[in-house]
Amino acid sequence: MKGPRILIAFGGNALVERGEDATQREQLRRADALARTLAGIVADGAGLVLVHGNGPQVGDALIRVESSVISVPPLTLDVCVAESQGSIGFLLEKALRNALRRRRKAPEPVTVLTPVRVRSSDPALRRPSKPIGPYYPRYRARELRRRLGWRMIHEEGRGYRRVVPSPRPVEILGLDAVEVLLEGGRIVIAAGGGGIPVVRTRAGLQGVEAVIDKDHTSALLARRLGIDVFLILTDFDGVYQYFGKDSEKLLSRLPVSRVRRGLARGEFPAGSMGPKVEAAADFARRTGREVLITSPWRLADGLKRRAGTRVTAEG
């Protein structure tokens, strides 16, 4: 591999339009569109690592677990994350192969099932806060609490939803394999959904019922791999000040100090832009390199500095 190393993180919603059913056909269509955009990047000789989200897909997996628990043993959340890494990885691999099939010596995509270690002492493991899966009526939420031990929260007007811990990642397991594949010219799909959450115990590794934020895992992976260009794709073309108001303004440049102030003031919500700007600022502060936050359809313009928000270390 001779070109720059690029890591692109994008949410599971990149394959599922908000408000639409997450059908396999629809996810294939959107994977094809994303792959056509990515094909131009690897054509220039860049090494490419992809980290995908899995929120809608794991939500569907939990519905299948809940609805079939009487017939088959239920799967734990760490296994559901592993399943999503394999299934979404397959969709992306196929789409990339199709997008690159006319190019000579096109790089081969490969998916790596990636456990990510969290600390067993992380306070987040004792404070479930991350909503996942569908909404349930009150009677069903009570049943799931009793039968599966799920913790549920109530959202006014929508119903009850499961909440799970969201600990911080501290170690990417299998990092050496990702490095070898990247150096060998492969397109590497790794750490999907933030990684399969595991902790170290006296008996060895153990999966945990948790989800890891994929942007924080992406920042950690980018640092460990010495990534040159770190990109975070979202539903919007950049980070906005006063988002959703008449006075909203695109922030084309966002220094780390400005990110810290914005997080403290609640400008970047924890459920949407907050983890993205926080992960980008952490990477920028530790490496001195900037991070681009933009949408998939503005990616090409963003790489030419014509769109998106650049999170920078200076200032």
GROMACS .gro file of C-alpha atoms in nm:
model
  315
    1MET     CA    1   0.000   0.000   0.000
    2LYS     CA    2   0.153   0.329  -0.112
    3GLY     CA    3  -0.122   0.588  -0.068
    4PRO     CA    4  -0.261   0.748   0.247
    5ARG     CA    5  -0.453   0.544   0.501
    6ILE     CA    6  -0.818   0.649   0.525
    7LEU     CA    7  -1.072   0.537   0.785
    8ILE     CA    8  -1.441   0.606   0.723
    9ALA     CA    9  -1.697   0.557   0.999
   10PHE     CA   10  -2.067   0.561   0.912
   11GLY     CA   11  -2.388   0.469   1.090
   12GLY     CA   12  -2.615   0.175   1.028
   13ASN     CA   13  -2.865   0.429   0.896
   14ALA     CA   14  -2.640   0.468   0.591
   15LEU     CA   15  -2.795   0.139   0.477
   16VAL     CA   16  -3.144   0.207   0.613
   17GLU     CA   17  -3.336   0.523   0.528
   18ARG     CA   18  -3.499   0.674   0.836
   19GLY     CA   19  -3.866   0.580   0.845
   20GLU     CA   20  -3.825   0.291   0.601
   21ASP     CA   21  -3.821  -0.082   0.666
   22ALA     CA   22  -3.473  -0.231   0.689
   23THR     CA   23  -3.540  -0.483   0.413
   24GLN     CA   24  -3.249  -0.674   0.267
   25ARG     CA   25  -3.327  -0.537  -0.078
   26GLU     CA   26  -3.321  -0.177   0.044
   27GLN     CA   27  -2.993  -0.228   0.231
   28LEU     CA   28  -2.836  -0.381  -0.080
   29ARG     CA   29  -2.945  -0.082  -0.289
   30ARG     CA   30  -2.799   0.168  -0.046
   31ALA     CA   31  -2.480  -0.036  -0.003
   32ASP     CA   32  -2.434  -0.024  -0.381
   33ALA     CA   33  -2.470   0.356  -0.381
   34LEU     CA   34  -2.217   0.394  -0.100
   35ALA     CA   35  -1.973   0.156  -0.268
   36ARG     CA   36  -1.976   0.358  -0.589
   37THR     CA   37  -1.864   0.662  -0.388
   38LEU     CA   38  -1.592   0.465  -0.208
   39ALA     CA   39  -1.461   0.314  -0.533
   40GLY     CA   40  -1.320   0.650  -0.637
   41ILE     CA   41  -1.119   0.674  -0.316
   42VAL     CA   42  -0.942   0.340  -0.347
   43ALA     CA   43  -0.883   0.401  -0.717
   44ASP     CA   44  -0.634   0.669  -0.615
   45GLY     CA   45  -0.428   0.413  -0.425
   46ALA     CA   46  -0.548   0.493  -0.075
   47GLY     CA   47  -0.569   0.225   0.191
   48LEU     CA   48  -0.926   0.208   0.320
   49VAL     CA   49  -1.075   0.092   0.651
   50LEU     CA   50  -1.453   0.099   0.702
   51VAL     CA   51  -1.631   0.100   1.037
   52HIS     CA   52  -2.009   0.070   1.011
   53GLY     CA   53  -2.283   0.122   1.265
   54ASN     CA   54  -2.553  -0.138   1.326
   55GLY     CA   55  -2.832   0.031   1.522
   56PRO     CA   56  -3.127  -0.056   1.296
   57GLN     CA   57  -2.991  -0.402   1.220
   58VAL     CA   58  -2.936  -0.497   1.585
   59GLY     CA   59  -3.279  -0.354   1.665
   60ASP     CA   60  -3.429  -0.600   1.415
   61ALA     CA   61  -3.219  -0.882   1.561
   62LEU     CA   62  -3.358  -0.807   1.906
   63ILE     CA   63  -3.712  -0.826   1.770
   64ARG     CA   64  -3.634  -1.170   1.631
   65VAL     CA   65  -3.482  -1.276   1.963
   66GLU     CA   66  -3.782  -1.150   2.160
   67SER     CA   67  -4.044  -1.299   1.928
   68SER     CA   68  -3.882  -1.644   1.904
   69VAL     CA   69  -3.763  -1.689   2.263
   70ILE     CA   70  -4.031  -1.953   2.330
   71SER     CA   71  -3.911  -2.164   2.035
   72VAL     CA   72  -3.531  -2.123   2.046
   73PRO     CA   73  -3.277  -2.012   2.309
   74PRO     CA   74  -3.226  -1.632   2.301
   75LEU     CA   75  -2.901  -1.477   2.180
   76THR     CA   76  -2.709  -1.235   2.395
   77LEU     CA   77  -2.641  -0.884   2.273
   78ASP     CA   78  -2.270  -0.945   2.210
   79VAL     CA   79  -2.361  -1.232   1.975
   80CYS     CA   80  -2.619  -1.012   1.801
   81VAL     CA   81  -2.345  -0.754   1.739
   82ALA     CA   82  -2.118  -1.028   1.599
   83GLU     CA   83  -2.399  -1.143   1.367
   84SER     CA   84  -2.447  -0.787   1.241
   85GLN     CA   85  -2.072  -0.755   1.171
   86GLY     CA   86  -2.092  -1.059   0.948
   87SER     CA   87  -2.416  -0.974   0.768
   88ILE     CA   88  -2.344  -0.604   0.708
   89GLY     CA   89  -1.986  -0.690   0.615
   90PHE     CA   90  -2.116  -0.928   0.350
   91LEU     CA   91  -2.346  -0.660   0.203
   92LEU     CA   92  -2.060  -0.411   0.187
   93GLU     CA   93  -1.813  -0.663   0.045
   94LYS     CA   94  -2.050  -0.759  -0.236
   95ALA     CA   95  -2.130  -0.397  -0.316
   96LEU     CA   96  -1.761  -0.302  -0.324
   97ARG     CA   97  -1.671  -0.596  -0.548
   98ASN     CA   98  -1.945  -0.496  -0.791
   99ALA     CA   99  -1.837  -0.130  -0.787
  100LEU     CA  100  -1.472  -0.224  -0.849
  101ARG     CA  101  -1.517  -0.515  -1.091
  102ARG     CA  102  -1.418  -0.316  -1.399
  103ARG     CA  103  -1.095  -0.191  -1.245
  104ARG     CA  104  -0.775  -0.386  -1.293
  105LYS     CA  105  -0.603  -0.497  -0.975
  106ALA     CA  106  -0.895  -0.373  -0.768
  107PRO     CA  107  -0.837  -0.420  -0.394
  108GLU     CA  108  -1.028  -0.707  -0.233
  109PRO     CA  109  -1.260  -0.619   0.055
  110VAL     CA  110  -1.248  -0.837   0.365
  111THR     CA  111  -1.454  -0.831   0.685
  112VAL     CA  112  -1.288  -0.888   1.021
  113LEU     CA  113  -1.501  -0.991   1.319
  114THR     CA  114  -1.365  -0.756   1.583
  115PRO     CA  115  -1.399  -0.798   1.959
  116VAL     CA  116  -1.331  -0.476   2.147
  117ARG     CA  117  -1.232  -0.484   2.511
  118VAL     CA  118  -1.392  -0.259   2.768
  119ARG     CA  119  -1.295  -0.228   3.133
  120SER     CA  120  -1.495  -0.437   3.376
  121SER     CA  121  -1.460  -0.143   3.614
  122ASP     CA  122  -1.618   0.105   3.370
  123PRO     CA  123  -1.899   0.278   3.565
  124ALA     CA  124  -2.111   0.275   3.247
  125LEU     CA  125  -2.154  -0.102   3.282
  126ARG     CA  126  -2.358  -0.040   3.597
  127ARG     CA  127  -2.560   0.247   3.448
  128PRO     CA  128  -2.747   0.135   3.134
  129SER     CA  129  -2.823   0.444   2.928
  130LYS     CA  130  -2.820   0.348   2.559
  131PRO     CA  131  -3.169   0.286   2.411
  132ILE     CA  132  -3.176   0.006   2.155
  133GLY     CA  133  -3.436  -0.188   1.965
  134PRO     CA  134  -3.808  -0.117   1.915
  135TYR     CA  135  -4.066   0.046   2.139
  136TYR     CA  136  -4.298  -0.178   2.340
  137PRO     CA  137  -4.633  -0.126   2.511
  138ARG     CA  138  -4.639  -0.137   2.889
  139TYR     CA  139  -4.759  -0.496   2.924
  140ARG     CA  140  -4.488  -0.628   2.690
  141ALA     CA  141  -4.217  -0.426   2.866
  142ARG     CA  142  -4.318  -0.581   3.198
  143GLU     CA  143  -4.302  -0.928   3.045
  144LEU     CA  144  -3.956  -0.867   2.897
  145ARG     CA  145  -3.829  -0.736   3.230
  146ARG     CA  146  -3.952  -1.050   3.401
  147ARG     CA  147  -3.861  -1.307   3.135
  148LEU     CA  148  -3.531  -1.174   2.995
  149GLY     CA  149  -3.418  -0.934   3.265
  150TRP     CA  150  -3.412  -0.637   3.028
  151ARG     CA  151  -3.398  -0.287   3.170
  152MET     CA  152  -3.654  -0.057   3.013
  153ILE     CA  153  -3.719   0.318   3.000
  154HIS     CA  154  -4.038   0.498   2.908
  155GLU     CA  155  -4.054   0.769   2.643
  156GLU     CA  156  -4.370   0.975   2.648
  157GLY     CA  157  -4.591   0.909   2.348
  158ARG     CA  158  -4.374   0.627   2.214
  159GLY     CA  159  -4.363   0.350   2.473
  160TYR     CA  160  -4.098   0.146   2.650
  161ARG     CA  161  -3.754   0.069   2.515
  162ARG     CA  162  -3.462  -0.143   2.629
  163VAL     CA  163  -3.152   0.035   2.760
  164VAL     CA  164  -2.806  -0.121   2.784
  165PRO     CA  165  -2.462  -0.001   2.901
  166SER     CA  166  -2.235   0.186   2.659
  167PRO     CA  167  -1.878   0.155   2.797
  168ARG     CA  168  -1.571   0.314   2.639
  169PRO     CA  169  -1.343   0.099   2.421
  170VAL     CA  170  -0.989   0.044   2.550
  171GLU     CA  171  -0.842  -0.224   2.321
  172ILE     CA  172  -0.906  -0.349   1.966
  173LEU     CA  173  -0.853  -0.724   1.962
  174GLY     CA  174  -0.716  -0.860   1.634
  175LEU     CA  175  -0.551  -0.528   1.551
  176ASP     CA  176  -0.245  -0.703   1.404
  177ALA     CA  177  -0.465  -0.884   1.151
  178VAL     CA  178  -0.625  -0.556   1.042
  179GLU     CA  179  -0.277  -0.403   1.001
  180VAL     CA  180  -0.154  -0.694   0.786
  181LEU     CA  181  -0.463  -0.681   0.562
  182LEU     CA  182  -0.442  -0.304   0.521
  183GLU     CA  183  -0.071  -0.314   0.442
  184GLY     CA  184  -0.144  -0.589   0.190
  185GLY     CA  185  -0.376  -0.360  -0.005
  186ARG     CA  186  -0.711  -0.493   0.116
  187ILE     CA  187  -1.019  -0.284   0.191
  188VAL     CA  188  -1.079  -0.375   0.556
  189ILE     CA  189  -1.424  -0.371   0.716
  190ALA     CA  190  -1.364  -0.388   1.092
  191ALA     CA  191  -1.509  -0.304   1.435
  192GLY     CA  192  -1.865  -0.296   1.301
  193GLY     CA  193  -2.118  -0.159   1.547
  194GLY     CA  194  -1.833  -0.035   1.766
  195GLY     CA  195  -1.702  -0.388   1.813
  196ILE     CA  196  -1.816  -0.699   1.997
  197PRO     CA  197  -1.798  -0.592   2.364
  198VAL     CA  198  -1.583  -0.814   2.585
  199VAL     CA  199  -1.413  -0.791   2.925
  200ARG     CA  200  -1.116  -0.980   3.063
  201THR     CA  201  -1.187  -1.206   3.358
  202ARG     CA  202  -0.978  -1.463   3.545
  203ALA     CA  203  -1.137  -1.727   3.323
  204GLY     CA  204  -1.054  -1.533   3.005
  205LEU     CA  205  -1.255  -1.310   2.772
  206GLN     CA  206  -1.627  -1.279   2.835
  207GLY     CA  207  -1.889  -1.107   2.622
  208VAL     CA  208  -2.107  -0.843   2.786
  209GLU     CA  209  -2.460  -0.717   2.722
  210ALA     CA  210  -2.358  -0.372   2.601
  211VAL     CA  211  -2.302  -0.164   2.291
  212ILE     CA  212  -1.989   0.041   2.223
  213ASP     CA  213  -2.018   0.372   2.041
  214LYS     CA  214  -1.879   0.314   1.693
  215ASP     CA  215  -1.734   0.666   1.665
  216HIS     CA  216  -1.523   0.624   1.979
  217THR     CA  217  -1.406   0.282   1.857
  218SER     CA  218  -1.327   0.434   1.518
  219ALA     CA  219  -1.113   0.704   1.679
  220LEU     CA  220  -0.923   0.441   1.879
  221LEU     CA  221  -0.875   0.221   1.572
  222ALA     CA  222  -0.762   0.521   1.365
  223ARG     CA  223  -0.496   0.608   1.621
  224ARG     CA  224  -0.369   0.252   1.653
  225LEU     CA  225  -0.341   0.214   1.274
  226GLY     CA  226  -0.174   0.551   1.216
  227ILE     CA  227  -0.461   0.666   0.994
  228ASP     CA  228  -0.385   0.975   0.785
  229VAL     CA  229  -0.744   1.077   0.704
  230PHE     CA  230  -1.030   1.009   0.946
  231LEU     CA  231  -1.384   1.066   0.815
  232ILE     CA  232  -1.713   1.042   1.001
  233LEU     CA  233  -2.023   1.020   0.783
  234THR     CA  234  -2.360   1.127   0.920
  235ASP     CA  235  -2.709   1.221   0.800
  236PHE     CA  236  -2.613   1.587   0.766
  237ASP     CA  237  -2.354   1.761   0.552
  238GLY     CA  238  -2.168   1.888   0.857
  239VAL     CA  239  -2.195   2.010   1.217
  240TYR     CA  240  -2.436   2.300   1.268
  241GLN     CA  241  -2.465   2.565   1.533
  242TYR     CA  242  -2.827   2.624   1.639
  243PHE     CA  243  -2.932   2.320   1.435
  244GLY     CA  244  -3.299   2.316   1.336
  245LYS     CA  245  -3.348   2.688   1.401
  246ASP     CA  246  -3.379   2.974   1.157
  247SER     CA  247  -3.033   3.090   1.265
  248GLU     CA  248  -2.861   2.754   1.206
  249LYS     CA  249  -2.508   2.786   1.069
  250LEU     CA  250  -2.268   2.528   0.931
  251LEU     CA  251  -1.945   2.516   1.129
  252SER     CA  252  -1.684   2.454   0.859
  253ARG     CA  253  -1.403   2.445   1.117
  254LEU     CA  254  -1.439   2.319   1.472
  255PRO     CA  255  -1.133   2.340   1.701
  256VAL     CA  256  -1.104   2.100   1.995
  257SER     CA  257  -1.156   2.386   2.241
  258ARG     CA  258  -1.485   2.476   2.070
  259VAL     CA  259  -1.596   2.112   2.086
  260ARG     CA  260  -1.534   2.105   2.461
  261ARG     CA  261  -1.737   2.420   2.518
  262GLY     CA  262  -2.019   2.293   2.299
  263LEU     CA  263  -2.036   1.958   2.479
  264ALA     CA  264  -2.042   2.131   2.817
  265ARG     CA  265  -2.327   2.356   2.703
  266GLY     CA  266  -2.528   2.072   2.552
  267GLU     CA  267  -2.498   2.207   2.197
  268PHE     CA  268  -2.413   1.863   2.061
  269PRO     CA  269  -2.678   1.611   2.179
  270ALA     CA  270  -2.558   1.281   2.321
  271GLY     CA  271  -2.798   1.088   2.100
  272SER     CA  272  -2.677   1.229   1.769
  273MET     CA  273  -2.382   1.463   1.704
  274GLY     CA  274  -2.228   1.451   2.052
  275PRO     CA  275  -2.032   1.124   2.022
  276LYS     CA  276  -1.912   1.218   1.674
  277VAL     CA  277  -1.760   1.553   1.764
  278GLU     CA  278  -1.622   1.411   2.091
  279ALA     CA  279  -1.451   1.120   1.910
  280ALA     CA  280  -1.322   1.354   1.638
  281ALA     CA  281  -1.183   1.596   1.895
  282ASP     CA  282  -1.011   1.313   2.083
  283PHE     CA  283  -0.841   1.194   1.763
  284ALA     CA  284  -0.742   1.548   1.660
  285ARG     CA  285  -0.602   1.630   2.005
  286ARG     CA  286  -0.395   1.312   2.029
  287THR     CA  287  -0.262   1.307   1.672
  288GLY     CA  288  -0.265   1.667   1.551
  289ARG     CA  289  -0.462   1.555   1.242
  290GLU     CA  290  -0.801   1.692   1.148
  291VAL     CA  291  -1.123   1.494   1.112
  292LEU     CA  292  -1.389   1.550   0.847
  293ILE     CA  293  -1.756   1.515   0.943
  294THR     CA  294  -1.998   1.520   0.650
  295SER     CA  295  -2.265   1.317   0.470
  296PRO     CA  296  -2.208   1.032   0.222
  297TRP     CA  297  -2.341   1.243  -0.067
  298ARG     CA  298  -2.098   1.528   0.013
  299LEU     CA  299  -1.800   1.302   0.072
  300ALA     CA  300  -1.625   1.380  -0.258
  301ASP     CA  301  -1.665   1.756  -0.200
  302GLY     CA  302  -1.553   1.717   0.159
  303LEU     CA  303  -1.228   1.551   0.056
  304LYS     CA  304  -1.165   1.855  -0.166
  305ARG     CA  305  -1.238   2.087   0.130
  306ARG     CA  306  -1.559   2.211  -0.030
  307ALA     CA  307  -1.805   2.069   0.224
  308GLY     CA  308  -1.839   1.934   0.575
  309THR     CA  309  -1.694   2.026   0.911
  310ARG     CA  310  -1.327   1.983   0.991
  311VAL     CA  311  -1.247   1.918   1.357
  312THR     CA  312  -0.897   2.047   1.422
  313ALA     CA  313  -0.643   2.035   1.705
  314GLU     CA  314  -0.529   2.396   1.682
  315GLY     CA  315  -0.711   2.663   1.878
   0.00000   0.00000   0.00000
